[in-house]
mmCIF file with all atom_site columns, C-alpha atoms in Angstrom:
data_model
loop_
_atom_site.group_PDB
_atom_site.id
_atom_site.type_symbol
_atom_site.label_atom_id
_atom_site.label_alt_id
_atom_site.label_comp_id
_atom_site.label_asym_id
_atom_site.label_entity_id
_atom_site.label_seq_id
_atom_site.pdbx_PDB_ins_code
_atom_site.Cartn_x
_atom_site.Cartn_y
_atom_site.Cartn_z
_atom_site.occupancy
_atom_site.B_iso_or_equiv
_atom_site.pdbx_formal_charge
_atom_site.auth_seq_id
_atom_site.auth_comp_id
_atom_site.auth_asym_id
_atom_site.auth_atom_id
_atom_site.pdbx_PDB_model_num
ATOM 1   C CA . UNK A 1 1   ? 9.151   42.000 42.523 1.00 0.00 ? 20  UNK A CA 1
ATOM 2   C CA . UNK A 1 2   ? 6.043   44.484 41.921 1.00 0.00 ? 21  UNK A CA 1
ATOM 3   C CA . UNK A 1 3   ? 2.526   43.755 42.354 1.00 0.00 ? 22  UNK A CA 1
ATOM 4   C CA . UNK A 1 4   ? 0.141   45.228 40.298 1.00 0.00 ? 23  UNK A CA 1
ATOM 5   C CA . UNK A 1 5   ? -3.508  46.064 40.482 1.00 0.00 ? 24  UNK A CA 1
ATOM 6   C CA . UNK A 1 6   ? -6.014  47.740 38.018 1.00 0.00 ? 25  UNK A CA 1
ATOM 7   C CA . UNK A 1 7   ? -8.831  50.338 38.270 1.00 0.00 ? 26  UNK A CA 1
ATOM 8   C CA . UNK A 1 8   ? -11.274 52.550 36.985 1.00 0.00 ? 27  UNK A CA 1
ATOM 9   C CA . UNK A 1 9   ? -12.941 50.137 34.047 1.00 0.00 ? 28  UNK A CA 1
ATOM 10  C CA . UNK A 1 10  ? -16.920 50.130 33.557 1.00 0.00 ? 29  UNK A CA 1
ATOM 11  C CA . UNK A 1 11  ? -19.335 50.408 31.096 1.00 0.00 ? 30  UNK A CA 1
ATOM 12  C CA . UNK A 1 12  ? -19.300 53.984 28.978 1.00 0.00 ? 31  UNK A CA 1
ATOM 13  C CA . UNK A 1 13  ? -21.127 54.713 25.921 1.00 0.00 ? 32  UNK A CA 1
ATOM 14  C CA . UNK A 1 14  ? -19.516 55.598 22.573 1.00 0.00 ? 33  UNK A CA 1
ATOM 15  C CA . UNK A 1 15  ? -17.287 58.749 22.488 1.00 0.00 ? 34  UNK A CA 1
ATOM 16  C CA . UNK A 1 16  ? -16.933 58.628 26.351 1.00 0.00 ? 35  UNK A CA 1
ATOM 17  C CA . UNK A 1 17  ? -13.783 58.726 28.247 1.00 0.00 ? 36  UNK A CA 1
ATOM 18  C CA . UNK A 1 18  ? -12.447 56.682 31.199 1.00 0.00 ? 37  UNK A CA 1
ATOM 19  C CA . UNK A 1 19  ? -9.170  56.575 32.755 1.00 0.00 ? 38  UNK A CA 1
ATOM 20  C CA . UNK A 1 20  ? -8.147  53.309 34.321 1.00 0.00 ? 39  UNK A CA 1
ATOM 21  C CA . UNK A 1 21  ? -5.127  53.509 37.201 1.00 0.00 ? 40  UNK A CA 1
ATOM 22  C CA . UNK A 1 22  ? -2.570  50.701 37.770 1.00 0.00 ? 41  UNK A CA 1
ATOM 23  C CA . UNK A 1 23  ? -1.148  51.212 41.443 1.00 0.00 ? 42  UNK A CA 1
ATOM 24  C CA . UNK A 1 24  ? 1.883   49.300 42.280 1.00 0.00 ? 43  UNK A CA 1
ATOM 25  C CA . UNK A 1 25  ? 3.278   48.131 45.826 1.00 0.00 ? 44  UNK A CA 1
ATOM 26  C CA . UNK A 1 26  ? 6.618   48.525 46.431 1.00 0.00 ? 45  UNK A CA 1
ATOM 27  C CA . UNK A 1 27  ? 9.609   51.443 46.606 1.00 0.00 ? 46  UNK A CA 1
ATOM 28  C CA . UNK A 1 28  ? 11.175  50.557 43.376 1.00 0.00 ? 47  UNK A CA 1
ATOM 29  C CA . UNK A 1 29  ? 8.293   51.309 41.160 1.00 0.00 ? 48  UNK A CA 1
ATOM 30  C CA . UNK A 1 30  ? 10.151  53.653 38.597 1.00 0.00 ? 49  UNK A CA 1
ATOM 31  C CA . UNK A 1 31  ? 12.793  51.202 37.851 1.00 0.00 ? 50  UNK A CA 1
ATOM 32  C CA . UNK A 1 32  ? 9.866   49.728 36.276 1.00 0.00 ? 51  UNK A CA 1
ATOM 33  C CA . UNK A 1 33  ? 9.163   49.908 32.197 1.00 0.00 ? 52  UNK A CA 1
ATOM 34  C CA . UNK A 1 34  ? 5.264   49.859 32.209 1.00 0.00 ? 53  UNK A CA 1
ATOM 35  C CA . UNK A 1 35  ? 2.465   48.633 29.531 1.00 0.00 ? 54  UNK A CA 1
ATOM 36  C CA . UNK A 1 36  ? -0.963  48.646 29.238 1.00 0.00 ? 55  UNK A CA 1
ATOM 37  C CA . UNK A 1 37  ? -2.344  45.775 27.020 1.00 0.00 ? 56  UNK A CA 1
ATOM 38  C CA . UNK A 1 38  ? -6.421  44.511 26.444 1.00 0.00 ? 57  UNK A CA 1
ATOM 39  C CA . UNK A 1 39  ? -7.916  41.175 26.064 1.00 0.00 ? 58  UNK A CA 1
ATOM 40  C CA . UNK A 1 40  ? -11.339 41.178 23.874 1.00 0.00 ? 59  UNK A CA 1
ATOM 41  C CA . UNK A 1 41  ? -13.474 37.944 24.211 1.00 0.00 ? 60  UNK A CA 1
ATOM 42  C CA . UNK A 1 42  ? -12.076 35.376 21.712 1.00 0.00 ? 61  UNK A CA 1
ATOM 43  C CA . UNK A 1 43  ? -9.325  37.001 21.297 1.00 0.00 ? 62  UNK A CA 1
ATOM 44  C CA . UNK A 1 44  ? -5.712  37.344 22.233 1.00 0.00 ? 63  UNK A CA 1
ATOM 45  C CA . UNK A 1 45  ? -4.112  39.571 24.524 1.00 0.00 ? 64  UNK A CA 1
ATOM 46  C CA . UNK A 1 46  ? -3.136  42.689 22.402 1.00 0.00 ? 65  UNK A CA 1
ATOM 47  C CA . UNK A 1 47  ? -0.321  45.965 23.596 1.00 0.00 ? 66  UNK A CA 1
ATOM 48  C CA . UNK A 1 48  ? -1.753  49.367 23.619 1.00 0.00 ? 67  UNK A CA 1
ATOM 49  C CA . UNK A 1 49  ? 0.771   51.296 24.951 1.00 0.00 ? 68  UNK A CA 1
ATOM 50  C CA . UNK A 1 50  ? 4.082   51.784 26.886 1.00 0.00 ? 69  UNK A CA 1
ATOM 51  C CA . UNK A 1 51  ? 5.883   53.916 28.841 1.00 0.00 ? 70  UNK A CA 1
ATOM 52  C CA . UNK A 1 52  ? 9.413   54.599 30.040 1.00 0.00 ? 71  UNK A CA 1
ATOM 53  C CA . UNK A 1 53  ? 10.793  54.361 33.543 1.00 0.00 ? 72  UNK A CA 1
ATOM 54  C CA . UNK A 1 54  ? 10.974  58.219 33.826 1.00 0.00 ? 73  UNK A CA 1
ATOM 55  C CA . UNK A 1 55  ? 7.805   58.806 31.762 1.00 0.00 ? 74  UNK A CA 1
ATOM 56  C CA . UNK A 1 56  ? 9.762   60.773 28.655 1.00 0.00 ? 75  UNK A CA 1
ATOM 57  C CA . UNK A 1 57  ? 8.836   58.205 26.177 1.00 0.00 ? 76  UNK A CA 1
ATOM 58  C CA . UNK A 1 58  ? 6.093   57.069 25.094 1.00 0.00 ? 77  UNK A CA 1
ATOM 59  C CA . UNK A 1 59  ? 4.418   54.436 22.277 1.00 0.00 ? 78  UNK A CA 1
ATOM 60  C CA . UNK A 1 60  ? 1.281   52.875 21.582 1.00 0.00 ? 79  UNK A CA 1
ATOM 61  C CA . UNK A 1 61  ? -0.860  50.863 19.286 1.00 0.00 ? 80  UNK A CA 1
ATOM 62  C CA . UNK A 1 62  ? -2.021  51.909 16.233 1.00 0.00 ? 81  UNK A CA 1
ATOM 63  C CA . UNK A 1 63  ? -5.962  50.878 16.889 1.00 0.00 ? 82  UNK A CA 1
ATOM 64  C CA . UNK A 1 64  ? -5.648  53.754 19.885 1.00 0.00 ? 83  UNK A CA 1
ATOM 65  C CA . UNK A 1 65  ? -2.940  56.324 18.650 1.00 0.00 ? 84  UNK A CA 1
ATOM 66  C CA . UNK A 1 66  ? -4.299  59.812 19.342 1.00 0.00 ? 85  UNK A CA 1
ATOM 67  C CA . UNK A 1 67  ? -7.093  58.761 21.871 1.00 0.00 ? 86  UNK A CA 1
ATOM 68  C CA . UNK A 1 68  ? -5.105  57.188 24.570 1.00 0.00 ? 87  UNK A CA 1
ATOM 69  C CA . UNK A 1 69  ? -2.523  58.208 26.488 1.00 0.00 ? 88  UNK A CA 1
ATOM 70  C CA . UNK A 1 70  ? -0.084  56.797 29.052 1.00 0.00 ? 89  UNK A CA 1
ATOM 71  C CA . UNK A 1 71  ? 1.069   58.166 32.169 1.00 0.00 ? 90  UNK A CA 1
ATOM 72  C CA . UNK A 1 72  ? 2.658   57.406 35.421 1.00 0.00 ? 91  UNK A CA 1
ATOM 73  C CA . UNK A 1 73  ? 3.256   59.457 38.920 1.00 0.00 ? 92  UNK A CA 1
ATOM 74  C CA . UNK A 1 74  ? 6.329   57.718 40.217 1.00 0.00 ? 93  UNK A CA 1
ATOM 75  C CA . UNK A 1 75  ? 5.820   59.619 43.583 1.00 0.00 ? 94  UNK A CA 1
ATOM 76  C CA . UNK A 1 76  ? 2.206   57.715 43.547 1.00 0.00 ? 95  UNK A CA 1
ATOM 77  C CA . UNK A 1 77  ? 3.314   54.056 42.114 1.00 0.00 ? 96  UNK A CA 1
ATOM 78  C CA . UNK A 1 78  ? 0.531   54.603 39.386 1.00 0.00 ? 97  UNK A CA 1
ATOM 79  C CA . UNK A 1 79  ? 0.442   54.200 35.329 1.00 0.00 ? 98  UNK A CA 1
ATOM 80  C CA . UNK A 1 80  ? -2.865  55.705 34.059 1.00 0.00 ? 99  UNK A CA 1
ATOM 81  C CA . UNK A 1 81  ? -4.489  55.315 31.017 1.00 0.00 ? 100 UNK A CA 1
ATOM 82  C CA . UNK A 1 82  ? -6.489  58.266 29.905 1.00 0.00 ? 101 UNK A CA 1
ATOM 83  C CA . UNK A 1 83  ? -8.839  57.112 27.385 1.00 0.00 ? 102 UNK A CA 1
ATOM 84  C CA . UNK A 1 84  ? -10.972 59.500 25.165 1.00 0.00 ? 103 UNK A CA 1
ATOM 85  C CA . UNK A 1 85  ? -13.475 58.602 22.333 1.00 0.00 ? 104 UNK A CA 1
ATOM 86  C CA . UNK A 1 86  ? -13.841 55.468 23.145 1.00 0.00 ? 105 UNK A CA 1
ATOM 87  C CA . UNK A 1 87  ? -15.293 53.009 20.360 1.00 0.00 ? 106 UNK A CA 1
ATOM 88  C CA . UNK A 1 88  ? -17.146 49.704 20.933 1.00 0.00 ? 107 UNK A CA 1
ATOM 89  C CA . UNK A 1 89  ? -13.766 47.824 19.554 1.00 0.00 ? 108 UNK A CA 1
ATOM 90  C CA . UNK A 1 90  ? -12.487 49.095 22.768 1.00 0.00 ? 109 UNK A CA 1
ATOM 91  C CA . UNK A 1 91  ? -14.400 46.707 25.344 1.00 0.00 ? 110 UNK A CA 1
ATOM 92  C CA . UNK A 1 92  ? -11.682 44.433 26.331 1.00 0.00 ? 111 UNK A CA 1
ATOM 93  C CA . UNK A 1 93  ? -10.069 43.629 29.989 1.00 0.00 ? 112 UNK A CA 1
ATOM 94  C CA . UNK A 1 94  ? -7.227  46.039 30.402 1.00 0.00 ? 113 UNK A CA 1
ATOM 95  C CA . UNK A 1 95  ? -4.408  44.824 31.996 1.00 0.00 ? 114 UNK A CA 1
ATOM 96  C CA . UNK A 1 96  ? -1.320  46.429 33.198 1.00 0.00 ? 115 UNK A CA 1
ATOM 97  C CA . UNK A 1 97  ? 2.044   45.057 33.132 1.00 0.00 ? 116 UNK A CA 1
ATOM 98  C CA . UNK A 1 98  ? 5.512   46.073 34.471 1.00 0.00 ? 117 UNK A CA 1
ATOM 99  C CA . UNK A 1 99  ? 8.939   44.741 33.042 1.00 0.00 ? 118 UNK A CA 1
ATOM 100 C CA . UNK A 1 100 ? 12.246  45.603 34.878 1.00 0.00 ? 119 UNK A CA 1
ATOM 101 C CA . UNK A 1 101 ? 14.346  45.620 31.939 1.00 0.00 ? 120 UNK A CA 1
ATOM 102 C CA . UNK A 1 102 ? 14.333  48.180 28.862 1.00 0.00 ? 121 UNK A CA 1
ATOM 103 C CA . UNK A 1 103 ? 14.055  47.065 25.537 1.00 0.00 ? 122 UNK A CA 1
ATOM 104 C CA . UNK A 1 104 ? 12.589  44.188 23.704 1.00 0.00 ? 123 UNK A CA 1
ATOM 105 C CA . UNK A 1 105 ? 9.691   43.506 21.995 1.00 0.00 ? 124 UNK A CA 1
ATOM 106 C CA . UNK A 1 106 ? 7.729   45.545 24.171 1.00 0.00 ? 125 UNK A CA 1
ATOM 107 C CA . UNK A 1 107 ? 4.638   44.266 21.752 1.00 0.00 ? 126 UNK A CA 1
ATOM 108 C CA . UNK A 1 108 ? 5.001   40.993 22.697 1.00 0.00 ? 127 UNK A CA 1
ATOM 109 C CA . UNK A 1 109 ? 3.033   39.987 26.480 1.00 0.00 ? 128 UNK A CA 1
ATOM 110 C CA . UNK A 1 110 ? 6.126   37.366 26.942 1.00 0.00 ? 129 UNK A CA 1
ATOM 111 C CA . UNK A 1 111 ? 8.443   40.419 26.911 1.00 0.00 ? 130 UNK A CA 1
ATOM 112 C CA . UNK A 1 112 ? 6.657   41.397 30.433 1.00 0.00 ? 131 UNK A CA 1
ATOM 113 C CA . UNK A 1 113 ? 7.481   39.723 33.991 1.00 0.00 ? 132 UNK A CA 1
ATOM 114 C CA . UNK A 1 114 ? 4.578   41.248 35.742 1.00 0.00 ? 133 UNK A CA 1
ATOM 115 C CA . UNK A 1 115 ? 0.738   41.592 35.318 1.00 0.00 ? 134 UNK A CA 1
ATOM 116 C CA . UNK A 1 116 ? -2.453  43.015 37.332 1.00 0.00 ? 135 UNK A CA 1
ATOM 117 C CA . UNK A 1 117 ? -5.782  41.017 37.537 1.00 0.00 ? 136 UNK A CA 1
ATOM 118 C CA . UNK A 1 118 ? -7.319  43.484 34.832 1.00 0.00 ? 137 UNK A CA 1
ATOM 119 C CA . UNK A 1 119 ? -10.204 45.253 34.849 1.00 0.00 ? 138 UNK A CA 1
ATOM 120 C CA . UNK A 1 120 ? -13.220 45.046 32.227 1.00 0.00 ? 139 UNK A CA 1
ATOM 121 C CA . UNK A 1 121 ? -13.988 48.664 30.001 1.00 0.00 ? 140 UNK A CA 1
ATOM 122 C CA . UNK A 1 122 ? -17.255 47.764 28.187 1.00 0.00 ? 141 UNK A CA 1
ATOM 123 C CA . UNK A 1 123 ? -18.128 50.555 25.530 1.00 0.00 ? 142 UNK A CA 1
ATOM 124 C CA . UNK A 1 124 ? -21.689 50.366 24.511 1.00 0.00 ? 143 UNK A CA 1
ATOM 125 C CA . UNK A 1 125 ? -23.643 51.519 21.264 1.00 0.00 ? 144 UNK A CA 1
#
C-alpha cells in the first residue's frame, strides 16, 4: 500500500508555470505506475498524464500535450508535474494516483488503486 500526498498548486496567471510534487511513503515506490489526473468544478475527474515505473515512458492528455510534463525521482518517492503555459481551462484540483499493476485503461480513474487529497491550481485571466 502507498500513500500519496500532493503539492505545489496556487493561483498563477495565464502563461505561468507551476510544478506540483506528489511524495509517496513507503520503500516500494517505483513498483508503482503513476498518474496525474484534474477535477474542474462540475465536472468529472479527467487523466492528464502517466508515467512508467522506471520513468522511460511517458503519455498524456491531449488538452495538455506539449505543456506538461511528467516526472518522477524514485530515489525521492516523488512524481512531478511541470506545468508551463498554463490556460484558465487548467484550474482544476490535481490529483495524483499510483496503480501497482501495468496496463489498462490507464484513462480511466477506476483503473487506479491509490489517490492523494489533491491540491487546487487556479489560473487566472
Amino acid at each position: 500500500q502507498v500513500q500519496l500526498g500532493e503539492s505545489g498548486g496556487g493561483l498563477v496567471q495565464v502563461g505561468d508555470s507551476l510544478r506540483l510534487s506528489c511524495a509517496a511513503s513507503g520503500r516500494t515506490f517505483s513498483s508503482y505506475v503513476m498518474g496525474w489526473f484534474r477535477q474542474a468544478p462540475g465536472k468529472e475527474r479527467e487523466f492528464v498524464a502517466t508515467i512508467t515505473r522506471s520513468g522511460g515512458y511517458t503519455d498524456y492528455s491531449d488538452s495538455v500535450k506539449g505543456r506538461f510534463t511528467i516526472s518522477r525521482d524514485n530515489a525521492k518517492n516523488t512524481v512531478y508535474l511541470q506545468m508551463n503555459s498554463l490556460k484558465p481551462e487548467d484550474t482544476a484540483v490535481y490529483y495524483c494516483a499510483a496503480n501497482p499493476r501495468s496496463g489498462g485503461d490507464y484513462y480511466t480513474d477506476s483503473t487506479w488503486n491509490y489517490w492523494g487529497q489533491g491540491t487546487q491550481v487556479t489560473v487566472s485571466s
